[in-house]
PDB file of C-alpha atoms in Angstrom:
ATOM      1  CA  MET W   1      96.829 127.412 120.910  1.00  0.00           C
ATOM      2  CA  TYR W   2      98.441 126.131 124.142  1.00  0.00           C
ATOM      3  CA  ARG W   3     100.182 127.149 126.962  1.00  0.00           C
ATOM      4  CA  ASP W   4     100.845 125.414 130.493  1.00  0.00           C
ATOM      5  CA  GLY W   5      99.720 122.046 129.291  1.00  0.00           C
ATOM      6  CA  GLU W   6      95.936 123.771 128.588  1.00  0.00           C
ATOM      7  CA  VAL W   7      94.174 125.055 125.717  1.00  0.00           C
ATOM      8  CA  VAL W   8      93.999 129.296 126.149  1.00  0.00           C
ATOM      9  CA  ALA W   9      92.956 130.823 123.169  1.00  0.00           C
ATOM     10  CA  GLU W  10      91.201 129.095 119.588  1.00  0.00           C
ATOM     11  CA  GLY W  11      89.258 129.787 116.319  1.00  0.00           C
ATOM     12  CA  PHE W  12      91.792 133.642 115.854  1.00  0.00           C
ATOM     13  CA  PRO W  13      93.677 134.009 112.450  1.00  0.00           C
ATOM     14  CA  ALA W  14      96.654 133.852 111.383  1.00  0.00           C
ATOM     15  CA  GLU W  15      97.876 137.061 111.863  1.00  0.00           C
ATOM     16  CA  GLU W  16      97.800 137.300 115.001  1.00  0.00           C
ATOM     17  CA  ILE W  17     100.280 134.029 115.695  1.00  0.00           C
ATOM     18  CA  ALA W  18     103.015 136.263 115.826  1.00  0.00           C
ATOM     19  CA  ALA W  19     101.488 138.707 118.158  1.00  0.00           C
ATOM     20  CA  ARG W  20     100.188 135.838 120.087  1.00  0.00           C
ATOM     21  CA  LEU W  21     102.980 133.968 120.818  1.00  0.00           C
ATOM     22  CA  ALA W  22     105.505 136.938 121.129  1.00  0.00           C
ATOM     23  CA  SER W  23     103.071 137.274 124.598  1.00  0.00           C
ATOM     24  CA  ALA W  24     103.258 134.187 125.402  1.00  0.00           C
ATOM     25  CA  ASP W  25     107.018 132.240 125.679  1.00  0.00           C
ATOM     26  CA  ASP W  26     106.030 128.759 126.184  1.00  0.00           C
ATOM     27  CA  GLY W  27     102.847 128.544 124.512  1.00  0.00           C
ATOM     28  CA  PHE W  28     102.800 126.813 120.910  1.00  0.00           C
ATOM     29  CA  VAL W  29      99.981 126.838 118.547  1.00  0.00           C
ATOM     30  CA  TRP W  30      98.145 124.523 116.105  1.00  0.00           C
ATOM     31  CA  LEU W  31      96.932 125.665 113.141  1.00  0.00           C
ATOM     32  CA  ASP W  32      94.715 123.743 110.583  1.00  0.00           C
ATOM     33  CA  LEU W  33      94.076 124.891 106.514  1.00  0.00           C
ATOM     34  CA  HIS W  34      91.920 122.911 104.638  1.00  0.00           C
ATOM     35  CA  GLU W  35      92.678 122.924 101.014  1.00  0.00           C
ATOM     36  CA  PRO W  36      94.365 126.332 101.023  1.00  0.00           C
ATOM     37  CA  ASP W  37      95.384 128.132  98.238  1.00  0.00           C
ATOM     38  CA  GLU W  38      98.470 130.331  97.721  1.00  0.00           C
ATOM     39  CA  ALA W  39      97.333 133.500  99.248  1.00  0.00           C
ATOM     40  CA  ASP W  40      96.241 131.443 101.996  1.00  0.00           C
ATOM     41  CA  LEU W  41      99.872 130.118 102.831  1.00  0.00           C
ATOM     42  CA  GLY W  42     101.050 133.808 101.953  1.00  0.00           C
ATOM     43  CA  ILE W  43     100.619 134.533 105.113  1.00  0.00           C
ATOM     44  CA  VAL W  44     101.803 131.584 106.963  1.00  0.00           C
ATOM     45  CA  VAL W  45     105.024 131.947 104.828  1.00  0.00           C
ATOM     46  CA  ARG W  46     105.393 135.674 106.316  1.00  0.00           C
ATOM     47  CA  GLU W  47     104.467 134.628 109.496  1.00  0.00           C
ATOM     48  CA  PHE W  48     107.372 131.412 110.062  1.00  0.00           C
ATOM     49  CA  GLY W  49     109.574 131.932 107.318  1.00  0.00           C
ATOM     50  CA  LEU W  50     108.510 128.879 105.116  1.00  0.00           C
ATOM     51  CA  HIS W  51     110.652 127.550 102.816  1.00  0.00           C
ATOM     52  CA  PRO W  52     109.260 127.868  99.113  1.00  0.00           C
ATOM     53  CA  LEU W  53     110.658 124.519  98.372  1.00  0.00           C
ATOM     54  CA  ALA W  54     107.852 122.798 101.464  1.00  0.00           C
ATOM     55  CA  VAL W  55     105.203 125.311 100.462  1.00  0.00           C
ATOM     56  CA  GLU W  56     104.832 123.685  96.920  1.00  0.00           C
ATOM     57  CA  ASP W  57     104.885 120.298  98.194  1.00  0.00           C
ATOM     58  CA  ALA W  58     102.296 121.546 100.590  1.00  0.00           C
ATOM     59  CA  LEU W  59     100.246 122.587  97.637  1.00  0.00           C
ATOM     60  CA  GLN W  60     100.783 119.685  95.047  1.00  0.00           C
ATOM     61  CA  GLN W  61      99.203 116.308  95.559  1.00  0.00           C
ATOM     62  CA  ASP W  62      99.671 113.109  95.402  1.00  0.00           C
ATOM     63  CA  GLN W  63     103.082 113.469  97.158  1.00  0.00           C
ATOM     64  CA  ARG W  64     105.223 111.172  98.998  1.00  0.00           C
ATOM     65  CA  PRO W  65     105.188 110.212 102.122  1.00  0.00           C
ATOM     66  CA  LYS W  66     108.076 111.903 103.160  1.00  0.00           C
ATOM     67  CA  LEU W  67     110.346 114.532 105.771  1.00  0.00           C
ATOM     68  CA  ASP W  68     112.600 117.120 104.654  1.00  0.00           C
ATOM     69  CA  ARG W  69     114.748 119.368 107.344  1.00  0.00           C
ATOM     70  CA  TYR W  70     115.001 123.055 106.252  1.00  0.00           C
ATOM     71  CA  ARG W  71     116.973 125.416 108.278  1.00  0.00           C
ATOM     72  CA  THR W  72     113.647 127.213 110.583  1.00  0.00           C
ATOM     73  CA  HIS W  73     111.516 123.924 110.076  1.00  0.00           C
ATOM     74  CA  LEU W  74     110.621 119.946 108.896  1.00  0.00           C
ATOM     75  CA  PHE W  75     108.405 119.588 106.564  1.00  0.00           C
ATOM     76  CA  ALA W  76     105.894 115.627 106.537  1.00  0.00           C
ATOM     77  CA  ASN W  77     103.726 114.603 104.341  1.00  0.00           C
ATOM     78  CA  MET W  78     101.798 111.482 104.887  1.00  0.00           C
ATOM     79  CA  TYR W  79      98.247 109.946 104.366  1.00  0.00           C
ATOM     80  CA  ALA W  80      95.586 108.606 106.636  1.00  0.00           C
ATOM     81  CA  VAL W  81      93.782 106.186 105.328  1.00  0.00           C
ATOM     82  CA  ALA W  82      90.873 103.562 105.812  1.00  0.00           C
ATOM     83  CA  PHE W  83      90.301  99.958 104.691  1.00  0.00           C
ATOM     84  CA  ASP W  84      86.799  98.794 103.800  1.00  0.00           C
ATOM     85  CA  ASP W  85      86.285  95.824 104.012  1.00  0.00           C
ATOM     86  CA  GLU W  86      83.191  94.678 101.781  1.00  0.00           C
ATOM     87  CA  SER W  87      84.270  96.375  99.159  1.00  0.00           C
ATOM     88  CA  ALA W  88      88.667  95.696  99.448  1.00  0.00           C
ATOM     89  CA  GLU W  89      88.602  99.391  98.619  1.00  0.00           C
ATOM     90  CA  LEU W  90      91.309 101.785  99.990  1.00  0.00           C
ATOM     91  CA  THR W  91      90.485 105.399 100.985  1.00  0.00           C
ATOM     92  CA  SER W  92      93.770 107.745 101.637  1.00  0.00           C
ATOM     93  CA  SER W  93      93.545 111.740 102.895  1.00  0.00           C
ATOM     94  CA  GLU W  94      96.810 113.202 102.418  1.00  0.00           C
ATOM     95  CA  VAL W  95      98.334 116.108 105.165  1.00  0.00           C
ATOM     96  CA  SER W  96     101.029 117.676 105.096  1.00  0.00           C
ATOM     97  CA  ALA W  97     102.479 119.783 107.957  1.00  0.00           C
ATOM     98  CA  PHE W  98     105.208 122.349 108.569  1.00  0.00           C
ATOM     99  CA  ILE W  99     106.463 121.634 111.539  1.00  0.00           C
ATOM    100  CA  THR W 100     108.409 124.652 114.017  1.00  0.00           C
ATOM    101  CA  PRO W 101     109.797 125.519 117.445  1.00  0.00           C
ATOM    102  CA  ARG W 102     106.445 126.554 118.336  1.00  0.00           C
ATOM    103  CA  ALA W 103     103.571 125.780 116.275  1.00  0.00           C
ATOM    104  CA  LEU W 104     102.657 122.955 113.882  1.00  0.00           C
ATOM    105  CA  ILE W 105     100.357 123.587 110.895  1.00  0.00           C
ATOM    106  CA  THR W 106      98.602 120.836 109.091  1.00  0.00           C
ATOM    107  CA  VAL W 107      97.845 121.531 105.247  1.00  0.00           C
ATOM    108  CA  ARG W 108      94.883 118.652 104.249  1.00  0.00           C
ATOM    109  CA  LYS W 109      93.745 117.902 100.792  1.00  0.00           C
ATOM    110  CA  ALA W 110      90.787 115.944 101.349  1.00  0.00           C
ATOM    111  CA  ALA W 111      88.708 114.676 104.523  1.00  0.00           C
ATOM    112  CA  PHE W 112      90.386 114.447 107.199  1.00  0.00           C
ATOM    113  CA  ASP W 113      89.011 113.357 111.049  1.00  0.00           C
ATOM    114  CA  VAL W 114      90.626 116.508 112.385  1.00  0.00           C
ATOM    115  CA  ASP W 115      87.885 116.111 115.140  1.00  0.00           C
ATOM    116  CA  ALA W 116      89.244 112.487 116.330  1.00  0.00           C
ATOM    117  CA  LEU W 117      92.779 114.136 115.965  1.00  0.00           C
ATOM    118  CA  MET W 118      91.576 116.881 118.997  1.00  0.00           C
ATOM    119  CA  ALA W 119      90.407 114.071 120.774  1.00  0.00           C
ATOM    120  CA  ARG W 120      93.670 112.297 120.910  1.00  0.00           C
ATOM    121  CA  TRP W 121      95.275 115.474 122.035  1.00  0.00           C
ATOM    122  CA  ASP W 122      92.524 116.199 124.620  1.00  0.00           C
ATOM    123  CA  ALA W 123      92.990 112.187 125.831  1.00  0.00           C
ATOM    124  CA  THR W 124      96.859 113.127 126.778  1.00  0.00           C
ATOM    125  CA  PRO W 125      96.824 116.447 128.575  1.00  0.00           C
ATOM    126  CA  GLU W 126      99.667 115.111 130.768  1.00  0.00           C
ATOM    127  CA  LEU W 127     101.658 115.076 127.410  1.00  0.00           C
ATOM    128  CA  ALA W 128     101.425 119.292 126.780  1.00  0.00           C
ATOM    129  CA  SER W 129     103.795 120.093 128.744  1.00  0.00           C
ATOM    130  CA  ALA W 130     105.982 118.570 125.782  1.00  0.00           C
ATOM    131  CA  GLY W 131     105.371 121.563 123.796  1.00  0.00           C
ATOM    132  CA  ILE W 132     105.539 121.560 120.037  1.00  0.00           C
ATOM    133  CA  GLY W 133     106.307 117.533 120.852  1.00  0.00           C
ATOM    134  CA  PHE W 134     102.993 117.195 122.220  1.00  0.00           C
ATOM    135  CA  LEU W 135     101.042 117.998 118.541  1.00  0.00           C
ATOM    136  CA  VAL W 136     103.645 116.615 116.702  1.00  0.00           C
ATOM    137  CA  HIS W 137     103.402 112.750 118.602  1.00  0.00           C
ATOM    138  CA  GLY W 138      99.262 113.131 118.081  1.00  0.00           C
ATOM    139  CA  LEU W 139      98.930 113.898 114.820  1.00  0.00           C
ATOM    140  CA  LEU W 140     102.083 111.093 113.967  1.00  0.00           C
ATOM    141  CA  ASP W 141     100.120 108.652 116.346  1.00  0.00           C
ATOM    142  CA  ALA W 142      96.912 109.293 114.615  1.00  0.00           C
ATOM    143  CA  VAL W 143      98.070 108.434 111.436  1.00  0.00           C
ATOM    144  CA  VAL W 144     100.022 105.684 112.186  1.00  0.00           C
ATOM    145  CA  ASP W 145      97.351 103.755 113.910  1.00  0.00           C
ATOM    146  CA  GLY W 146      94.798 104.766 110.888  1.00  0.00           C
ATOM    147  CA  GLN W 147      97.529 102.769 108.714  1.00  0.00           C
ATOM    148  CA  TYR W 148      98.171  99.787 111.475  1.00  0.00           C
ATOM    149  CA  ASP W 149      94.045  99.678 111.491  1.00  0.00           C
ATOM    150  CA  ALA W 150      94.071  98.916 107.803  1.00  0.00           C
ATOM    151  CA  THR W 151      96.577  96.757 107.429  1.00  0.00           C
ATOM    152  CA  GLU W 152      95.000  94.972 110.478  1.00  0.00           C
ATOM    153  CA  ARG W 153      91.614  94.448 108.457  1.00  0.00           C
ATOM    154  CA  LEU W 154      93.215  93.420 105.291  1.00  0.00           C
ATOM    155  CA  ASP W 155      95.061  90.907 107.291  1.00  0.00           C
ATOM    156  CA  ASN W 156      91.709  89.782 108.592  1.00  0.00           C
ATOM    157  CA  SER W 157      90.242  90.055 104.898  1.00  0.00           C
ATOM    158  CA  LEU W 158      93.047  87.317 103.560  1.00  0.00           C
ATOM    159  CA  ASP W 159      92.448  85.005 106.662  1.00  0.00           C
ATOM    160  CA  ALA W 160      88.963  84.859 105.640  1.00  0.00           C
ATOM    161  CA  LEU W 161      90.130  84.068 101.790  1.00  0.00           C
ATOM    162  CA  GLU W 162      92.586  82.132 102.294  1.00  0.00           C
ATOM    163  CA  ASP W 163      89.384  79.402 105.081  1.00  0.00           C
ATOM    164  CA  ARG W 164      87.311  80.436 101.695  1.00  0.00           C
ATOM    165  CA  LEU W 165      89.373  78.900  99.217  1.00  0.00           C
ATOM    166  CA  PHE W 166      89.897  75.421 101.240  1.00  0.00           C
ATOM    167  CA  GLU W 167      86.314  75.008 101.961  1.00  0.00           C
ATOM    168  CA  PRO W 168      85.746  70.938 100.968  1.00  0.00           C
ATOM    169  CA  ARG W 169      82.288  71.948  99.119  1.00  0.00           C
ATOM    170  CA  ARG W 170      82.672  76.323  98.107  1.00  0.00           C
ATOM    171  CA  ASP W 171      80.095  77.849  96.584  1.00  0.00           C
ATOM    172  CA  PRO W 172      81.341  77.860  92.879  1.00  0.00           C
ATOM    173  CA  GLY W 173      79.960  81.492  92.418  1.00  0.00           C
ATOM    174  CA  VAL W 174      83.110  82.610  94.529  1.00  0.00           C
ATOM    175  CA  ASP W 175      85.565  84.021  92.380  1.00  0.00           C
ATOM    176  CA  ILE W 176      89.086  83.439  94.570  1.00  0.00           C
ATOM    177  CA  ARG W 177      91.171  85.064  92.234  1.00  0.00           C
ATOM    178  CA  ARG W 178      89.128  88.568  91.739  1.00  0.00           C
ATOM    179  CA  ARG W 179      88.850  88.955  95.181  1.00  0.00           C
ATOM    180  CA  ALA W 180      92.859  88.437  95.639  1.00  0.00           C
ATOM    181  CA  PHE W 181      93.170  90.381  92.656  1.00  0.00           C
ATOM    182  CA  GLU W 182      91.377  93.594  95.245  1.00  0.00           C
ATOM    183  CA  LEU W 183      93.280  92.650  98.151  1.00  0.00           C
ATOM    184  CA  ARG W 184      96.325  92.533  95.963  1.00  0.00           C
ATOM    185  CA  ARG W 185      95.410  96.292  94.956  1.00  0.00           C
ATOM    186  CA  ALA W 186      94.299  97.149  98.130  1.00  0.00           C
ATOM    187  CA  ALA W 187      97.555  96.003  99.413  1.00  0.00           C
ATOM    188  CA  LEU W 188     100.629  97.922  97.197  1.00  0.00           C
ATOM    189  CA  GLN W 189      98.720 101.372  97.819  1.00  0.00           C
ATOM    190  CA  LEU W 190      98.549 100.448 101.190  1.00  0.00           C
ATOM    191  CA  ARG W 191     102.234 100.097 100.766  1.00  0.00           C
ATOM    192  CA  ARG W 192     102.769 102.796  99.046  1.00  0.00           C
ATOM    193  CA  VAL W 193     101.690 105.038 102.009  1.00  0.00           C
ATOM    194  CA  VAL W 194     102.765 102.836 104.570  1.00  0.00           C
ATOM    195  CA  ALA W 195     106.818 101.989 103.763  1.00  0.00           C
ATOM    196  CA  PRO W 196     108.420 105.246 103.835  1.00  0.00           C
ATOM    197  CA  MET W 197     106.493 106.204 107.320  1.00  0.00           C
ATOM    198  CA  ARG W 198     109.220 104.161 109.035  1.00  0.00           C
ATOM    199  CA  GLU W 199     111.954 106.604 107.484  1.00  0.00           C
ATOM    200  CA  VAL W 200     109.668 109.987 108.508  1.00  0.00           C
ATOM    201  CA  ILE W 201     109.437 108.923 112.109  1.00  0.00           C
ATOM    202  CA  GLU W 202     113.148 107.632 112.491  1.00  0.00           C
ATOM    203  CA  ARG W 203     114.116 111.198 110.969  1.00  0.00           C
ATOM    204  CA  ILE W 204     111.853 112.806 113.343  1.00  0.00           C
ATOM    205  CA  LEU W 205     113.532 111.119 116.095  1.00  0.00           C
ATOM    206  CA  ARG W 206     116.813 112.203 114.733  1.00  0.00           C
ATOM    207  CA  ASN W 207     115.969 115.913 114.616  1.00  0.00           C
ATOM    208  CA  ALA W 208     113.701 115.975 117.618  1.00  0.00           C
ATOM    209  CA  GLY W 209     115.899 118.316 119.809  1.00  0.00           C
ATOM    210  CA  GLU W 210     117.025 121.069 117.247  1.00  0.00           C
ATOM    211  CA  HIS W 211     113.210 121.147 116.315  1.00  0.00           C
ATOM    212  CA  HIS W 212     112.249 121.220 120.149  1.00  0.00           C
ATOM    213  CA  LEU W 213     110.151 118.132 119.999  1.00  0.00           C
ATOM    214  CA  ALA W 214     112.660 115.395 122.258  1.00  0.00           C
ATOM    215  CA  HIS W 215     111.617 115.349 126.009  1.00  0.00           C
ATOM    216  CA  ASP W 216     112.853 112.237 127.874  1.00  0.00           C
ATOM    217  CA  PHE W 217     108.837 111.366 129.125  1.00  0.00           C
ATOM    218  CA  LEU W 218     107.815 111.409 125.475  1.00  0.00           C
ATOM    219  CA  THR W 219     110.356 109.329 124.485  1.00  0.00           C
ATOM    220  CA  PRO W 220     108.110 106.106 124.659  1.00  0.00           C
ATOM    221  CA  TYR W 221     105.445 107.488 122.904  1.00  0.00           C
ATOM    222  CA  TYR W 222     107.277 108.485 119.989  1.00  0.00           C
ATOM    223  CA  GLU W 223     108.620 104.322 120.160  1.00  0.00           C
ATOM    224  CA  ASP W 224     105.313 103.486 120.677  1.00  0.00           C
ATOM    225  CA  VAL W 225     104.517 105.214 117.281  1.00  0.00           C
ATOM    226  CA  HIS W 226     107.294 103.647 115.326  1.00  0.00           C
ATOM    227  CA  ASP W 227     106.484  99.579 116.427  1.00  0.00           C
ATOM    228  CA  HIS W 228     103.497 100.564 114.898  1.00  0.00           C
ATOM    229  CA  VAL W 229     104.520 101.587 111.789  1.00  0.00           C
ATOM    230  CA  LEU W 230     107.138  98.572 111.434  1.00  0.00           C
ATOM    231  CA  ARG W 231     104.516  96.361 112.043  1.00  0.00           C
ATOM    232  CA  ALA W 232     102.518  98.007 109.786  1.00  0.00           C
ATOM    233  CA  ALA W 233     105.243  97.570 106.898  1.00  0.00           C
ATOM    234  CA  GLU W 234     105.727  94.255 108.148  1.00  0.00           C
ATOM    235  CA  THR W 235     101.969  93.245 107.086  1.00  0.00           C
ATOM    236  CA  THR W 236     101.756  94.588 103.933  1.00  0.00           C
ATOM    237  CA  GLU W 237     105.010  92.707 103.209  1.00  0.00           C
ATOM    238  CA  ASN W 238     103.579  89.809 104.428  1.00  0.00           C
ATOM    239  CA  ALA W 239     100.209  90.638 102.513  1.00  0.00           C
ATOM    240  CA  ARG W 240     101.862  89.985  99.399  1.00  0.00           C
ATOM    241  CA  ASP W 241     103.273  86.755  99.828  1.00  0.00           C
ATOM    242  CA  ARG W 242     100.049  85.394 101.083  1.00  0.00           C
ATOM    243  CA  ILE W 243      98.360  86.483  98.244  1.00  0.00           C
ATOM    244  CA  ALA W 244     100.672  85.078  96.017  1.00  0.00           C
ATOM    245  CA  SER W 245     100.186  82.043  97.624  1.00  0.00           C
ATOM    246  CA  ILE W 246      96.478  82.485  97.259  1.00  0.00           C
ATOM    247  CA  LEU W 247      96.459  82.288  93.647  1.00  0.00           C
ATOM    248  CA  GLU W 248      98.950  79.760  93.647  1.00  0.00           C
ATOM    249  CA  SER W 249      97.106  77.309  95.734  1.00  0.00           C
ATOM    250  CA  GLU W 250      94.106  78.668  93.955  1.00  0.00           C
ATOM    251  CA  GLN W 251      95.191  77.269  90.221  1.00  0.00           C
ATOM    252  CA  ASN W 252      96.569  74.094  92.000  1.00  0.00           C
ATOM    253  CA  ILE W 253      93.226  73.422  93.425  1.00  0.00           C
ATOM    254  CA  GLN W 254      91.514  74.557  90.216  1.00  0.00           C
ATOM    255  CA  GLY W 255      94.115  71.843  88.694  1.00  0.00           C
ATOM    256  CA  GLN W 256      92.965  69.041  90.996  1.00  0.00           C
ATOM    257  CA  GLN W 257      89.339  69.633  90.027  1.00  0.00           C
ATOM    258  CA  LEU W 258      89.787  69.801  86.548  1.00  0.00           C
ATOM    259  CA  ASN W 259      91.690  66.400  86.482  1.00  0.00           C
ATOM    260  CA  GLU W 260      88.830  64.376  88.515  1.00  0.00           C
ATOM    261  CA  VAL W 261      86.118  65.873  86.290  1.00  0.00           C
ATOM    262  CA  THR W 262      88.104  64.190  83.526  1.00  0.00           C
ATOM    263  CA  LYS W 263      88.668  61.113  85.269  1.00  0.00           C
ATOM    264  CA  LYS W 264      85.413  60.888  85.502  1.00  0.00           C
ATOM    265  CA  LEU W 265      84.177  61.640  82.276  1.00  0.00           C
ATOM    266  CA  ALA W 266      86.763  59.166  80.413  1.00  0.00           C
ATOM    267  CA  ALA W 267      85.134  56.720  82.868  1.00  0.00           C
ATOM    268  CA  TRP W 268      81.478  57.421  81.994  1.00  0.00           C
ATOM    269  CA  ALA W 269      83.058  57.526  78.071  1.00  0.00           C
ATOM    270  CA  ALA W 270      84.672  54.233  78.336  1.00  0.00           C
ATOM    271  CA  ILE W 271      81.690  52.111  80.107  1.00  0.00           C
ATOM    272  CA  ILE W 272      79.344  54.015  76.946  1.00  0.00           C
ATOM    273  CA  ALA W 273      81.817  52.913  74.276  1.00  0.00           C
ATOM    274  CA  VAL W 274      81.588  48.790  75.684  1.00  0.00           C
ATOM    275  CA  PRO W 275      77.963  48.654  73.680  1.00  0.00           C
ATOM    276  CA  THR W 276      78.552  51.269  71.595  1.00  0.00           C
ATOM    277  CA  ALA W 277      81.422  49.308  70.191  1.00  0.00           C
ATOM    278  CA  VAL W 278      79.640  45.894  70.110  1.00  0.00           C
ATOM    279  CA  THR W 279      76.643  47.468  68.244  1.00  0.00           C
ATOM    280  CA  GLY W 280      78.387  49.597  65.939  1.00  0.00           C
ATOM    281  CA  TYR W 281      80.760  46.740  64.816  1.00  0.00           C
ATOM    282  CA  TYR W 282      77.787  44.271  64.526  1.00  0.00           C
ATOM    283  CA  GLY W 283      75.842  46.756  63.027  1.00  0.00           C
ATOM    284  CA  GLN W 284      72.486  45.989  65.175  1.00  0.00           C
ATOM    285  CA  ASN W 285      70.368  48.897  64.981  1.00  0.00           C
ATOM    286  CA  VAL W 286      66.587  48.398  66.566  1.00  0.00           C
ATOM    287  CA  PRO W 287      63.285  50.032  65.821  1.00  0.00           C
ATOM    288  CA  TYR W 288      62.276  52.730  68.477  1.00  0.00           C
ATOM    289  CA  PRO W 289      59.245  52.400  70.469  1.00  0.00           C
ATOM    290  CA  GLY W 290      56.723  53.585  68.314  1.00  0.00           C
ATOM    291  CA  PHE W 291      58.965  53.734  65.213  1.00  0.00           C
ATOM    292  CA  GLU W 292      55.981  53.791  62.493  1.00  0.00           C
ATOM    293  CA  HIS W 293      53.778  56.786  63.745  1.00  0.00           C
ATOM    294  CA  HIS W 294      54.853  60.167  64.081  1.00  0.00           C
ATOM    295  CA  ALA W 295      54.508  60.319  67.811  1.00  0.00           C
ATOM    296  CA  GLY W 296      56.672  58.022  68.450  1.00  0.00           C
ATOM    297  CA  TRP W 297      59.908  60.300  66.176  1.00  0.00           C
ATOM    298  CA  ILE W 298      58.373  62.937  69.074  1.00  0.00           C
ATOM    299  CA  VAL W 299      59.104  60.823  72.144  1.00  0.00           C
ATOM    300  CA  SER W 300      62.173  59.544  71.073  1.00  0.00           C
ATOM    301  CA  THR W 301      62.501  63.332  70.847  1.00  0.00           C
ATOM    302  CA  THR W 302      61.480  64.902  74.264  1.00  0.00           C
ATOM    303  CA  VAL W 303      63.674  62.145  75.951  1.00  0.00           C
ATOM    304  CA  ILE W 304      66.680  62.865  73.938  1.00  0.00           C
ATOM    305  CA  ILE W 305      66.315  65.808  75.316  1.00  0.00           C
ATOM    306  CA  VAL W 306      64.762  65.559  78.626  1.00  0.00           C
ATOM    307  CA  LEU W 307      68.168  63.434  79.204  1.00  0.00           C
ATOM    308  CA  SER W 308      70.435  65.934  77.867  1.00  0.00           C
ATOM    309  CA  GLY W 309      68.619  68.579  80.193  1.00  0.00           C
ATOM    310  CA  ALA W 310      69.478  66.875  83.390  1.00  0.00           C
ATOM    311  CA  LEU W 311      73.056  65.593  82.484  1.00  0.00           C
ATOM    312  CA  TRP W 312      73.465  69.342  81.562  1.00  0.00           C
ATOM    313  CA  LEU W 313      72.437  70.331  85.006  1.00  0.00           C
ATOM    314  CA  LEU W 314      74.018  67.466  86.791  1.00  0.00           C
ATOM    315  CA  LEU W 315      77.344  68.719  85.577  1.00  0.00           C
ATOM    316  CA  ARG W 316      76.327  71.999  86.138  1.00  0.00           C
ATOM    317  CA  ARG W 317      75.592  71.960  89.814  1.00  0.00           C
ATOM    318  CA  ARG W 318      78.834  69.624  90.426  1.00  0.00           C
ATOM    319  CA  GLY W 319      81.093  72.578  88.973  1.00  0.00           C
ATOM    320  CA  TRP W 320      82.097  70.593  85.547  1.00  0.00           C
ATOM    321  CA  LEU W 321      80.681  73.186  83.039  1.00  0.00           C
TER     322      LEU W 321
END
């Protein structure tokens, strides 16, 4: 519980929230629920009069990021994300929030770094006088910053893939297309959680006055969050075009390499075809060394195998096979 810009109480049961708020007109609270059931939310519903539809959304998983407006409160759903550069895997944590004039109630359905969120609030005590808007801004800022960091990491991974694509002698074992498809999957997942957040932030700004979220000195901070989500959404949109360009470039490079290999093999075939045609036309056929001995056949066969194997290794090393 916050009062006069400072934490005055914590760790008390949800049943005491109404009494504590009644005893402190300028106080506001944050209540965090981790994977609650209907009974746990039932207490909060009675205390704050939460809408049944909002409660139903909070209990369900994989809801779309959104902001719903009800008579007594707002309901927001969002995703905190993290992107792994090596595996190109995107992990997400769904967070729902009930926003009332004097309380922020968060419902977590998966792992979410609450300590980092609290540290963010503690780092800006000068904003605590803004009331519940201070808590809402901290939550949105933490989620959007995580999404922005994920988009930056994705963008850096695409930069590295583009550099690898145009290396003069790149490792033939590197699968550019596989990596591109992995990044495209992550980009699509990231776009699903980032793009709707723009509307969430804009609707919160529009409803800020009604739900005591608007303060003159807090508005620039909300606008900064809005700017970050716009940049994150733009990066995810650009990522789709960049990946398509990478795949197209890879296909063109593969085609050019195939043409070069075909030209070289055709040249060698033409060189070999001349003596083959001449000797074939005149029916020239001379005995090989050791023709009359069994050992000669073994030596001849060995030479054929060795030369064929050497040619296979050469073509394999150059990436033609």
